[in-house]
Every structure is written in C-alpha cells, then in structure tokens.
Amino acid sequence: MEVDYTGNDNEYEAEYDTMGAQTEASIEDKLNKHEVYGDEAMKELTPILEKLTFAKDSSEEEVIQEVTQAFNLKDDYQEFDLEVVFEDGTKKEYKVNNK
C-alpha cells in the first residue's frame, strides 16, 4: 500500500508479503518519520491487518475507507494505491488519483 499526500516526504507506505513460509514486512511512514522493517513491522502490521474485513467483492470505496480507518490515515490523500492478493489467489488493485 502506498498513500501520498501534498508536500515533500508526505507518504505512508506499508508492505506485507507472505511467500510460502516466509513473510516480509515494512512500514515507511514519512508523515510521522517512522520506519520499521522485518519482525518489528510485522508486529505493527499484523493487528491492523487482522481488523480488515473486506472481501474481493467489496466495492473499491468500501475497501479504501476501511483501510484508511484501520491505518489511521487522513482522507485528504493525493494518491492511494493498494494491491491485495486474497487467499484464493485473486489479485486486486485499488487506486485513487486526486492530483
């Protein structure tokens, strides 16, 4: 997920990839000058991701609203880009460009 706001270095980026038994995670929160990687990022992201209830047939608006609330992000973003791979392998991308 990548969310960009107006101004320099106003970006929130979170990544959580599960590849078989291996998981990679990172948070690059330039809004709050907070960057974590690996196990520490997994500890922060796991409880947030567990709150998410949207499904692959949820509307783009529902998904974006739920994700911005779960991550406590402001709605005044310039760009929002989220890529999700659901358990059945379905891959969906949710994008908004307000520039």
Coordinates of N, CA and C in Angstrom, one line a residue:
M1 N 0.9 -1.2 0.0 CA 0.0 0.0 0.0 C 0.9 1.2 0.0
E2 N 0.5 2.2 -0.8 CA 1.2 3.5 -0.8 C 0.2 4.6 -0.9
V3 N 0.3 5.5 0.0 CA -0.6 6.7 0.1 C 0.2 7.9 0.1
D4 N 0.0 8.8 -0.8 CA 0.7 10.1 -1.0 C -0.1 11.3 -0.6
Y5 N 0.5 12.2 0.1 CA -0.2 13.5 0.5 C 0.5 14.6 -0.2
T6 N -0.1 15.8 -0.1 CA 0.5 17.0 -0.7 C 1.8 17.3 0.1
G7 N 2.8 17.8 -0.6 CA 4.1 18.2 0.0 C 5.2 17.2 -0.1
N8 N 6.4 17.6 0.2 CA 7.5 16.7 0.2 C 7.5 15.7 1.3
D9 N 7.9 14.5 1.0 CA 8.0 13.5 2.0 C 6.8 13.3 2.8
N10 N 5.6 13.4 2.2 CA 4.3 13.2 2.9 C 3.7 11.9 2.3
E11 N 4.3 10.8 2.7 CA 3.9 9.5 2.2 C 3.8 8.4 3.3
Y12 N 2.9 7.5 3.1 CA 2.8 6.4 4.0 C 2.8 5.1 3.1
E13 N 3.8 4.2 3.4 CA 3.9 3.0 2.6 C 4.0 1.8 3.6
A14 N 3.2 0.8 3.3 CA 3.3 -0.4 4.1 C 3.3 -1.6 3.2
E15 N 4.1 -2.6 3.5 CA 4.2 -3.8 2.7 C 4.1 -5.0 3.6
Y16 N 3.4 -6.0 3.2 CA 3.3 -7.2 4.0 C 3.1 -8.3 3.0
D17 N 4.2 -9.1 2.7 CA 4.1 -10.1 1.7 C 4.4 -11.5 2.4
T18 N 3.5 -12.4 2.1 CA 3.7 -13.8 2.5 C 4.0 -14.7 1.3
M19 N 5.2 -15.3 1.4 CA 5.6 -16.1 0.3 C 5.9 -17.5 0.9
G20 N 4.9 -18.4 0.8 CA 5.1 -19.7 1.5 C 5.3 -19.5 3.0
A21 N 6.4 -20.0 3.5 CA 6.6 -19.9 5.0 C 7.3 -18.6 5.3
Q22 N 7.7 -17.8 4.3 CA 8.5 -16.6 4.6 C 7.5 -15.4 4.4
T23 N 7.7 -14.5 5.4 CA 6.9 -13.2 5.3 C 7.9 -12.0 5.4
E24 N 7.6 -11.0 4.6 CA 8.4 -9.8 4.6 C 7.4 -8.7 4.9
A25 N 7.9 -7.7 5.7 CA 7.1 -6.6 6.1 C 7.9 -5.3 6.3
S26 N 7.3 -4.2 5.9 CA 8.0 -2.9 6.1 C 6.9 -1.8 6.3
I27 N 7.3 -0.8 7.0 CA 6.5 0.4 7.1 C 7.4 1.6 6.9
E28 N 7.1 2.4 5.9 CA 7.8 3.7 5.7 C 6.8 4.8 5.8
D29 N 6.7 5.4 7.0 CA 5.8 6.4 7.4 C 6.5 7.7 7.4
K30 N 6.6 8.4 6.3 CA 7.3 9.7 6.2 C 6.5 10.8 6.9
L31 N 5.2 10.6 7.0 CA 4.4 11.6 7.7 C 4.8 11.8 9.1
N32 N 5.1 10.6 9.8 CA 5.4 10.7 11.2 C 6.9 10.3 11.5
K33 N 7.7 10.3 10.4 CA 9.1 9.9 10.5 C 9.3 8.6 11.2
H34 N 8.6 7.6 10.8 CA 8.6 6.3 11.4 C 8.9 5.2 10.4
E35 N 10.0 4.5 10.5 CA 10.3 3.4 9.5 C 10.7 2.2 10.3
V36 N 10.1 1.1 10.0 CA 10.4 -0.2 10.6 C 10.4 -1.3 9.5
Y37 N 11.2 -2.3 9.8 CA 11.3 -3.4 8.8 C 11.3 -4.8 9.5
G38 N 11.0 -5.8 8.8 CA 11.1 -7.2 9.3 C 10.1 -7.5 10.4
D39 N 10.6 -8.1 11.5 CA 9.8 -8.6 12.6 C 9.1 -7.4 13.3
E40 N 9.8 -6.3 13.4 CA 9.1 -5.1 14.1 C 7.9 -4.6 13.3
A41 N 8.1 -4.6 11.9 CA 7.0 -4.2 11.1 C 5.9 -5.2 11.1
M42 N 6.2 -6.4 11.2 CA 5.2 -7.5 11.2 C 4.3 -7.3 12.5
K43 N 5.0 -7.0 13.6 CA 4.3 -6.8 14.9 C 3.3 -5.7 14.9
E44 N 3.7 -4.6 14.1 CA 2.8 -3.4 14.0 C 1.7 -3.7 13.0
L45 N 2.0 -4.4 11.9 CA 1.0 -4.6 10.8 C 0.0 -5.7 11.1
T46 N 0.4 -6.7 11.8 CA -0.5 -7.9 12.0 C -1.8 -7.5 12.7
P47 N -1.8 -6.8 13.8 CA -3.1 -6.4 14.4 C -4.0 -5.5 13.5
I48 N -3.3 -4.7 12.7 CA -4.1 -3.8 11.8 C -4.7 -4.6 10.7
L49 N -4.0 -5.5 10.1 CA -4.5 -6.3 9.0 C -5.6 -7.3 9.5
E50 N -5.5 -7.8 10.8 CA -6.5 -8.7 11.3 C -7.8 -8.0 11.5
K51 N -7.8 -6.6 11.6 CA -9.1 -5.9 11.7 C -9.8 -5.8 10.4
L52 N -9.1 -5.9 9.3 CA -9.7 -5.7 8.0 C -10.7 -6.9 7.7
T53 N -11.9 -6.5 7.2 CA -12.9 -7.5 6.9 C -13.4 -7.5 5.5
F54 N -12.9 -6.6 4.6 CA -13.4 -6.6 3.3 C -13.0 -7.9 2.5
A55 N -13.8 -8.1 1.5 CA -13.7 -9.3 0.6 C -13.4 -8.9 -0.8
K56 N -13.1 -9.8 -1.6 CA -12.7 -9.5 -3.0 C -13.9 -8.9 -3.8
D57 N -15.1 -9.1 -3.3 CA -16.3 -8.5 -4.0 C -16.8 -7.2 -3.3
S58 N -16.0 -6.7 -2.3 CA -16.3 -5.4 -1.7 C -16.0 -4.3 -2.7
S59 N -16.8 -3.2 -2.6 CA -16.5 -2.1 -3.6 C -15.2 -1.4 -3.3
E60 N -14.6 -0.7 -4.3 CA -13.4 0.0 -4.1 C -13.5 1.0 -3.0
E61 N -14.6 1.7 -3.0 CA -14.9 2.7 -1.9 C -14.8 2.1 -0.5
E62 N -15.5 1.0 -0.3 CA -15.5 0.3 1.0 C -14.1 -0.1 1.4
V63 N -13.4 -0.7 0.5 CA -12.0 -1.1 0.8 C -11.1 0.0 1.2
I64 N -11.1 1.1 0.4 CA -10.3 2.2 0.7 C -10.7 2.9 2.0
Q65 N -12.0 3.0 2.3 CA -12.4 3.6 3.6 C -12.0 2.7 4.7
E66 N -12.2 1.4 4.6 CA -11.8 0.5 5.7 C -10.3 0.5 6.0
V67 N -9.5 0.6 4.9 CA -8.0 0.5 5.1 C -7.5 1.9 5.6
T68 N -8.0 3.0 5.2 CA -7.6 4.3 5.7 C -8.0 4.4 7.2
Q69 N -9.1 3.9 7.6 CA -9.5 3.9 9.0 C -8.6 3.0 9.8
A70 N -8.4 1.8 9.3 CA -7.6 0.8 10.1 C -6.1 1.3 10.3
F71 N -5.6 2.0 9.3 CA -4.2 2.5 9.4 C -4.2 3.9 9.9
N72 N -5.4 4.5 10.3 CA -5.5 5.8 10.9 C -4.8 6.9 9.9
L73 N -5.2 6.8 8.7 CA -4.7 7.7 7.7 C -5.8 8.8 7.3
K74 N -5.3 10.0 7.0 CA -6.3 11.0 6.7 C -6.8 10.8 5.3
D75 N -8.0 11.3 5.0 CA -8.7 11.1 3.8 C -8.3 12.1 2.7
D76 N -7.4 13.1 3.0 CA -7.1 14.1 2.0 C -5.8 13.7 1.2
Y77 N -5.7 12.5 0.9 CA -4.5 12.0 0.1 C -4.6 12.4 -1.3
Q78 N -3.5 12.5 -2.0 CA -3.4 12.8 -3.4 C -3.5 11.5 -4.2
E79 N -2.8 10.5 -3.7 CA -2.8 9.2 -4.4 C -3.0 8.1 -3.4
F80 N -3.7 7.0 -3.7 CA -3.9 5.9 -2.9 C -3.7 4.7 -3.8
D81 N -2.9 3.7 -3.4 CA -2.6 2.6 -4.2 C -2.4 1.4 -3.3
L82 N -3.3 0.4 -3.5 CA -3.3 -0.8 -2.6 C -3.4 -2.0 -3.5
E83 N -2.6 -3.0 -3.3 CA -2.6 -4.2 -4.0 C -2.9 -5.4 -3.0
V84 N -3.9 -6.2 -3.3 CA -4.2 -7.3 -2.3 C -4.3 -8.6 -3.1
V85 N -3.7 -9.6 -2.5 CA -3.8 -11.0 -3.0 C -4.7 -11.7 -2.0
F86 N -5.9 -12.1 -2.4 CA -6.8 -12.8 -1.5 C -6.3 -14.3 -1.3
E87 N -6.9 -15.0 -0.3 CA -6.5 -16.3 0.0 C -6.6 -17.3 -1.2
D88 N -7.6 -17.0 -2.1 CA -7.8 -17.9 -3.2 C -6.9 -17.6 -4.4
G89 N -6.0 -16.6 -4.2 CA -5.1 -16.2 -5.2 C -5.5 -15.1 -6.1
T90 N -6.8 -14.6 -5.9 CA -7.3 -13.5 -6.7 C -6.5 -12.2 -6.3
K91 N -6.0 -11.5 -7.3 CA -5.2 -10.3 -7.1 C -6.1 -9.1 -7.5
K92 N -6.2 -8.1 -6.6 CA -7.0 -6.9 -7.0 C -6.1 -5.6 -6.6
E93 N -6.3 -4.6 -7.4 CA -5.6 -3.3 -7.1 C -6.7 -2.2 -6.9
Y94 N -6.5 -1.4 -5.9 CA -7.4 -0.3 -5.6 C -6.6 1.0 -5.7
K95 N -7.0 1.8 -6.7 CA -6.2 3.0 -6.9 C -7.1 4.3 -7.0
V96 N -6.6 5.4 -6.4 CA -7.3 6.6 -6.5 C -6.2 7.7 -6.8
N97 N -6.5 8.5 -7.7 CA -5.5 9.6 -8.0 C -6.3 10.9 -7.9
N98 N -6.0 11.7 -6.9 CA -6.7 13.0 -6.7 C -5.9 14.2 -7.2
K99 N -4.8 14.0 -7.9 CA -4.0 15.1 -8.3 C -4.6 16.0 -9.4

